[in-house]
Short mmCIF file of C-alpha atoms and ligand atoms in Angstrom, two decimals:
data_model
loop_
_atom_site.label_atom_id
_atom_site.label_comp_id
_atom_site.label_asym_id
_atom_site.label_seq_id
_atom_site.Cartn_x
_atom_site.Cartn_y
_atom_site.Cartn_z
CA MET H 392 -151.41 -156.31 45.09
CA THR H 393 -150.41 -155.16 48.32
CA ASP H 394 -148.98 -157.77 50.75
CA GLN H 395 -150.95 -157.21 54.49
CA SER H 396 -148.81 -159.44 55.96
CA PHE H 397 -147.26 -156.69 58.44
CA PRO H 398 -149.27 -155.20 60.94
CA ILE H 399 -150.55 -151.78 60.64
CA PRO H 400 -148.79 -149.06 62.15
CA ALA H 401 -150.23 -148.00 65.49
CA GLY H 402 -151.24 -143.97 65.09
CA VAL H 403 -152.76 -144.48 61.40
CA PHE H 404 -155.76 -145.31 59.16
CA ALA H 405 -155.73 -148.04 57.26
CA GLN H 406 -158.43 -147.41 53.96
CA THR H 407 -159.74 -149.45 51.04
CA VAL H 408 -158.88 -148.16 47.29
CA THR H 409 -162.69 -147.21 45.49
CA GLU H 410 -161.40 -146.09 41.85
CA VAL H 411 -158.61 -145.78 40.24
CA SER H 412 -157.83 -143.53 36.82
CA HIS H 413 -154.58 -143.15 35.27
CA TYR H 414 -154.58 -140.34 32.94
CA THR H 415 -151.00 -140.42 31.02
CA ASP H 416 -148.22 -143.18 32.31
CA ARG H 417 -146.03 -140.23 34.45
CA LEU H 418 -150.79 -139.56 36.53
CA PHE H 419 -152.52 -141.43 38.37
CA ARG H 420 -155.36 -140.26 40.38
CA PHE H 421 -157.18 -142.68 43.11
CA ARG H 422 -160.24 -142.41 45.49
CA MET H 423 -160.04 -144.76 49.05
CA THR H 424 -162.84 -144.18 52.77
CA ARG H 425 -162.40 -141.72 54.62
CA PRO H 426 -162.18 -142.06 58.08
CA ALA H 427 -165.91 -141.50 60.32
CA SER H 428 -163.62 -139.23 62.54
CA LEU H 429 -161.00 -137.11 59.91
CA ARG H 430 -161.50 -133.90 60.00
CA PHE H 431 -159.50 -131.11 57.58
CA ARG H 432 -160.20 -128.26 55.71
CA SER H 433 -160.19 -128.16 51.60
CA GLY H 434 -156.10 -127.22 50.37
CA GLU H 435 -154.30 -129.99 53.86
CA PHE H 436 -152.17 -132.70 53.34
CA VAL H 437 -152.05 -135.81 55.29
CA MET H 438 -149.21 -138.28 54.81
CA ILE H 439 -150.10 -141.31 53.06
CA GLY H 440 -148.27 -145.24 52.81
CA LEU H 441 -148.60 -148.50 51.86
CA PRO H 442 -148.58 -151.89 54.31
CA ASN H 443 -145.94 -153.17 52.91
CA ALA H 444 -143.54 -153.23 55.17
CA GLU H 445 -142.60 -153.11 59.08
CA ARG H 446 -141.66 -149.44 58.55
CA PRO H 447 -143.95 -147.88 55.48
CA VAL H 448 -142.17 -144.94 53.75
CA PHE H 449 -145.00 -142.26 54.24
CA ARG H 450 -145.16 -138.91 51.71
CA ALA H 451 -147.01 -135.87 52.02
CA TYR H 452 -150.10 -136.07 49.87
CA SER H 453 -152.79 -133.00 49.65
CA VAL H 454 -156.46 -134.31 50.08
CA ALA H 455 -157.60 -133.25 46.30
CA SER H 456 -161.49 -133.58 47.43
CA PRO H 457 -163.24 -131.61 49.58
CA SER H 458 -163.98 -131.43 52.95
CA TRP H 459 -167.13 -132.89 53.03
CA ASP H 460 -167.00 -135.53 50.52
CA GLU H 461 -167.76 -138.89 52.43
CA GLU H 462 -164.44 -140.18 50.40
CA LEU H 463 -161.04 -139.15 49.98
CA GLU H 464 -159.00 -138.53 46.93
CA PHE H 465 -155.71 -137.96 45.80
CA TYR H 466 -154.18 -136.94 42.02
CA SER H 467 -149.75 -138.45 42.10
CA ILE H 468 -147.17 -138.14 40.51
CA LYS H 469 -144.87 -141.55 39.45
CA VAL H 470 -142.02 -141.45 40.02
CA PRO H 471 -140.02 -144.31 38.19
CA GLY H 472 -137.93 -145.63 41.34
CA GLY H 473 -140.19 -143.99 44.04
CA PRO H 474 -140.52 -145.57 47.79
CA LEU H 475 -143.75 -145.03 47.29
CA THR H 476 -144.69 -144.04 44.28
CA GLU H 477 -143.93 -147.42 42.20
CA HIS H 478 -145.16 -149.43 45.04
CA LEU H 479 -148.88 -147.06 44.94
CA GLN H 480 -148.54 -146.57 41.40
CA LYS H 481 -150.22 -150.01 41.30
CA ILE H 482 -152.75 -149.66 43.96
CA ARG H 483 -156.17 -151.75 42.59
CA GLU H 484 -159.86 -150.47 43.89
CA GLY H 485 -160.21 -153.21 47.54
CA ASP H 486 -155.79 -152.66 48.69
CA THR H 487 -155.40 -150.77 51.70
CA VAL H 488 -153.70 -148.10 52.56
CA LEU H 489 -153.31 -145.87 54.93
CA MET H 490 -152.74 -142.38 56.19
CA ARG H 491 -151.32 -140.93 58.76
CA LYS H 492 -154.47 -139.54 61.05
CA LYS H 493 -153.11 -135.63 61.23
CA PRO H 494 -154.02 -133.69 58.43
CA THR H 495 -152.09 -130.30 58.02
CA GLY H 496 -150.34 -127.16 55.64
CA THR H 497 -150.61 -123.54 54.83
CA LEU H 498 -152.94 -123.40 51.34
CA VAL H 499 -156.18 -122.86 53.85
CA LEU H 500 -158.92 -120.55 52.84
CA ASP H 501 -157.88 -119.62 56.40
CA ALA H 502 -154.95 -117.91 56.03
CA LEU H 503 -155.64 -114.91 53.49
CA LEU H 504 -157.01 -111.82 54.37
CA PRO H 505 -160.12 -110.60 52.74
CA GLY H 506 -159.97 -110.09 48.75
CA ARG H 507 -161.99 -109.94 45.82
CA ARG H 508 -159.74 -112.48 43.64
CA LEU H 509 -158.25 -115.84 44.68
CA TRP H 510 -155.25 -116.44 42.46
CA MET H 511 -154.34 -120.54 42.85
CA PHE H 512 -150.97 -121.47 40.27
CA SER H 513 -150.43 -124.58 40.08
CA THR H 514 -147.91 -127.21 38.27
CA GLY H 515 -147.98 -130.87 37.84
CA THR H 516 -149.44 -132.14 40.65
CA GLY H 517 -149.67 -129.08 42.31
CA ILE H 518 -153.26 -129.03 41.43
CA ALA H 519 -153.76 -131.64 44.02
CA PRO H 520 -155.11 -129.03 46.92
CA PHE H 521 -156.58 -126.77 44.00
CA ALA H 522 -158.60 -129.70 43.11
CA SER H 523 -160.14 -129.32 47.09
CA LEU H 524 -160.39 -125.80 47.13
CA ILE H 525 -162.46 -125.86 43.66
CA ARG H 526 -164.74 -127.76 45.16
CA ASP H 527 -165.30 -126.13 49.01
CA PRO H 528 -168.53 -123.85 49.02
CA GLU H 529 -166.44 -121.72 51.09
CA THR H 530 -164.15 -120.40 48.68
CA TYR H 531 -167.43 -118.80 46.91
CA GLU H 532 -168.39 -116.91 50.40
CA LYS H 533 -164.80 -115.66 50.72
CA PHE H 534 -164.30 -114.35 46.97
CA GLU H 535 -165.96 -113.34 44.11
CA GLU H 536 -163.27 -115.15 41.55
CA VAL H 537 -161.08 -117.58 41.76
CA ILE H 538 -158.57 -118.03 38.74
CA LEU H 539 -156.84 -121.54 38.76
CA THR H 540 -153.51 -121.68 36.18
CA HIS H 541 -152.24 -124.91 35.58
CA THR H 542 -148.81 -125.39 33.73
CA CYS H 543 -147.77 -128.42 32.95
CA ARG H 544 -144.61 -129.56 30.60
CA GLU H 545 -147.18 -131.69 27.92
CA VAL H 546 -150.92 -131.28 26.94
CA SER H 547 -151.98 -134.34 27.80
CA GLU H 548 -151.05 -133.16 31.62
CA LEU H 549 -153.74 -131.17 32.26
CA THR H 550 -156.97 -133.64 31.26
CA TYR H 551 -157.23 -134.20 35.29
CA GLY H 552 -157.72 -130.47 36.14
CA GLN H 553 -159.52 -129.54 32.67
CA GLU H 554 -162.12 -132.63 34.06
CA LEU H 555 -162.61 -131.21 37.67
CA VAL H 556 -163.34 -127.77 36.31
CA ALA H 557 -165.68 -129.09 34.26
CA ALA H 558 -167.23 -131.40 36.76
CA THR H 559 -167.08 -129.12 38.92
CA LEU H 560 -169.17 -126.60 36.77
CA ALA H 561 -171.97 -129.14 36.45
CA ASP H 562 -172.04 -130.88 40.34
CA PRO H 563 -175.45 -129.69 41.61
CA LEU H 564 -173.97 -128.41 45.39
CA VAL H 565 -171.03 -126.28 44.25
CA GLY H 566 -172.02 -125.88 40.18
CA GLU H 567 -173.76 -122.61 41.57
CA PHE H 568 -171.26 -121.38 43.57
CA ALA H 569 -168.76 -121.59 41.15
CA ALA H 570 -170.45 -120.44 38.05
CA GLY H 571 -169.22 -117.61 35.99
CA ARG H 572 -166.55 -116.80 38.82
CA LEU H 573 -164.06 -120.11 38.63
CA ARG H 574 -162.66 -119.92 35.62
CA LEU H 575 -159.41 -122.34 34.65
CA TYR H 576 -156.37 -121.06 32.67
CA ASN H 577 -153.87 -124.11 31.72
CA THR H 578 -150.75 -123.15 30.02
CA VAL H 579 -148.58 -125.45 28.50
CA THR H 580 -143.94 -125.97 27.87
CA ARG H 581 -142.83 -127.30 26.20
CA GLU H 582 -145.53 -128.99 24.00
CA ASP H 583 -147.58 -127.00 21.14
CA TYR H 584 -150.44 -124.98 23.17
CA PRO H 585 -152.27 -121.64 22.36
CA PHE H 586 -150.71 -121.35 25.87
CA ARG H 587 -147.66 -121.72 25.98
CA GLY H 588 -144.81 -120.91 29.00
CA ARG H 589 -144.20 -120.76 32.28
CA ILE H 590 -146.25 -118.97 34.60
CA THR H 591 -144.08 -116.72 35.92
CA ASP H 592 -142.71 -115.04 32.62
CA LEU H 593 -147.04 -115.07 31.12
CA MET H 594 -147.56 -112.96 33.94
CA ALA H 595 -143.77 -111.05 33.08
CA SER H 596 -144.74 -110.77 30.05
CA GLY H 597 -148.30 -109.53 30.76
CA LYS H 598 -149.59 -112.02 28.34
CA ALA H 599 -151.74 -114.47 31.58
CA PHE H 600 -153.62 -110.71 31.99
CA ALA H 601 -154.47 -109.75 28.91
CA ASP H 602 -155.54 -113.53 27.97
CA LEU H 603 -157.69 -113.54 30.75
CA GLY H 604 -159.09 -110.29 30.60
CA LEU H 605 -158.58 -108.83 33.74
CA PRO H 606 -155.71 -106.40 35.46
CA PRO H 607 -152.05 -107.44 36.66
CA ILE H 608 -152.22 -108.72 40.57
CA SER H 609 -152.65 -105.79 42.99
CA PRO H 610 -152.46 -106.42 46.80
CA GLU H 611 -156.35 -104.34 46.84
CA SER H 612 -157.80 -106.89 45.62
CA ASP H 613 -156.04 -110.00 44.93
CA ARG H 614 -154.87 -113.14 46.80
CA GLY H 615 -152.68 -115.84 46.33
CA MET H 616 -151.84 -119.59 46.43
CA ILE H 617 -148.88 -121.37 45.23
CA CYS H 618 -148.13 -124.75 44.57
CA GLY H 619 -145.67 -126.73 42.30
CA SER H 620 -141.84 -127.44 42.39
CA MET H 621 -139.60 -125.99 44.80
CA ALA H 622 -138.60 -123.35 41.44
CA MET H 623 -141.80 -122.87 41.02
CA LEU H 624 -142.81 -121.73 44.57
CA ARG H 625 -139.53 -120.06 44.57
CA ASP H 626 -139.95 -117.92 41.59
CA THR H 627 -144.00 -117.17 41.72
CA LYS H 628 -143.37 -116.13 45.23
CA ALA H 629 -141.13 -113.76 44.30
CA ALA H 630 -143.57 -112.92 41.27
CA LEU H 631 -145.58 -112.74 43.67
CA GLU H 632 -143.53 -110.06 45.90
CA GLY H 633 -142.56 -108.17 42.53
CA PHE H 634 -147.12 -106.81 42.77
CA GLY H 635 -147.04 -105.81 46.82
CA LEU H 636 -148.92 -109.43 48.09
CA GLU H 637 -146.64 -110.88 51.45
CA GLU H 638 -147.04 -114.35 52.35
CA GLY H 639 -148.90 -115.96 55.52
CA SER H 640 -149.59 -118.44 57.58
CA ASN H 641 -152.09 -119.79 59.73
CA SER H 642 -150.72 -118.34 62.72
CA ALA H 643 -150.24 -115.09 60.57
CA PRO H 644 -152.47 -114.66 57.03
CA GLY H 645 -151.61 -112.76 54.45
CA THR H 646 -151.82 -111.83 50.89
CA PHE H 647 -150.14 -115.05 49.69
CA VAL H 648 -149.38 -118.21 51.23
CA VAL H 649 -146.91 -121.24 49.54
CA GLU H 650 -147.71 -125.33 50.46
CA ARG H 651 -143.96 -126.62 50.44
CA ALA H 652 -144.32 -130.48 52.14
CA PHE H 653 -143.51 -131.61 48.35
CA VAL H 654 -140.35 -132.45 48.34
CA ASP H 655 -138.41 -132.01 44.71
P1 A2P I 835 -140.82 -126.59 31.71
O1 A2P I 835 -141.08 -126.86 30.58
O2 A2P I 835 -139.94 -124.94 31.28
O3 A2P I 835 -139.87 -127.24 32.88
P2 A2P I 835 -142.00 -130.44 37.26
O4 A2P I 835 -142.97 -131.41 36.33
O5 A2P I 835 -139.95 -129.71 36.37
O6 A2P I 835 -142.37 -129.76 38.40
O7 A2P I 835 -142.85 -128.98 35.60
C1 A2P I 835 -144.22 -129.20 35.55
C2 A2P I 835 -144.37 -127.08 34.12
O8 A2P I 835 -143.24 -126.17 36.21
C3 A2P I 835 -143.90 -127.42 34.01
O9 A2P I 835 -144.86 -126.67 32.75
C4 A2P I 835 -142.17 -126.87 33.87
O10 A2P I 835 -141.85 -125.78 32.68
C5 A2P I 835 -142.59 -125.90 34.90
N1 A2P I 835 -141.37 -125.05 36.27
C6 A2P I 835 -140.75 -125.78 36.11
N2 A2P I 835 -139.87 -124.87 36.93
C7 A2P I 835 -141.05 -123.49 37.20
C8 A2P I 835 -140.35 -122.55 37.52
N3 A2P I 835 -138.65 -121.73 38.42
N4 A2P I 835 -141.20 -121.20 37.85
C9 A2P I 835 -142.49 -121.85 37.44
N5 A2P I 835 -142.65 -123.07 36.17
C10 A2P I 835 -142.26 -123.72 36.23
#
């Protein structure tokens, strides 16, 4: 479907889509070939576009596949009238997707100080960088326990994360690292579900910790990574600071990190 009569801009990779799965009318996942020269750290993002204009629109997308994977995976929302996703949601196997050459981002293991338990807080498509990190054996070399929280408006929006965690635990390479140490905590805000509410409220009330059978977050043992909407980043950051954690970066590792590359 992509109009490939436009030349590929300089400095970008042109890759071939290998698989597309639609989860809901708002969410889909695609996989594409990986440039042989691409190196990235699990949790980083790249700029993605389509060859459908002289000057294509690029948007930040977390790489959802781990750094050892031969292909690249992405998890995307479909924004009605969105300059990129309106077209991206129509891609099919064999189509071309453009990618700028430099991966970057703060949701990387190197930006965290050593700790015992790693919390990954996500809402909506914010689960994507964690889809990469939970499939990276290095995550389990650095942390004894990994708690992935994923909150969505509706139950059907949890599917990608649930399938991902099940596949990770069954994976011949990563499964033995993740077994008994990777846990998924799903909550839903706008439909009935056994675990209901925003993760920020569930931490404030203590219910998230009671549900998981864990003590509240402490700077001695716990580390955090946050990915979601701007409002979710702000409120989850405040919650972690309330527990005594401090934000870090690539140049100054801390006890939690936030990715701000995704505009609402
Ligand atoms: P809610 O339904 O109460 O708004 P979105 O699609 O808007 O990014 O939301 C994805 C999920 O993130 C929803 O479950 C939403 O809850 C939740 N959410 C939205 N804003 C915040 C926030 N400031 N802090 C925590 N969770 C939030």
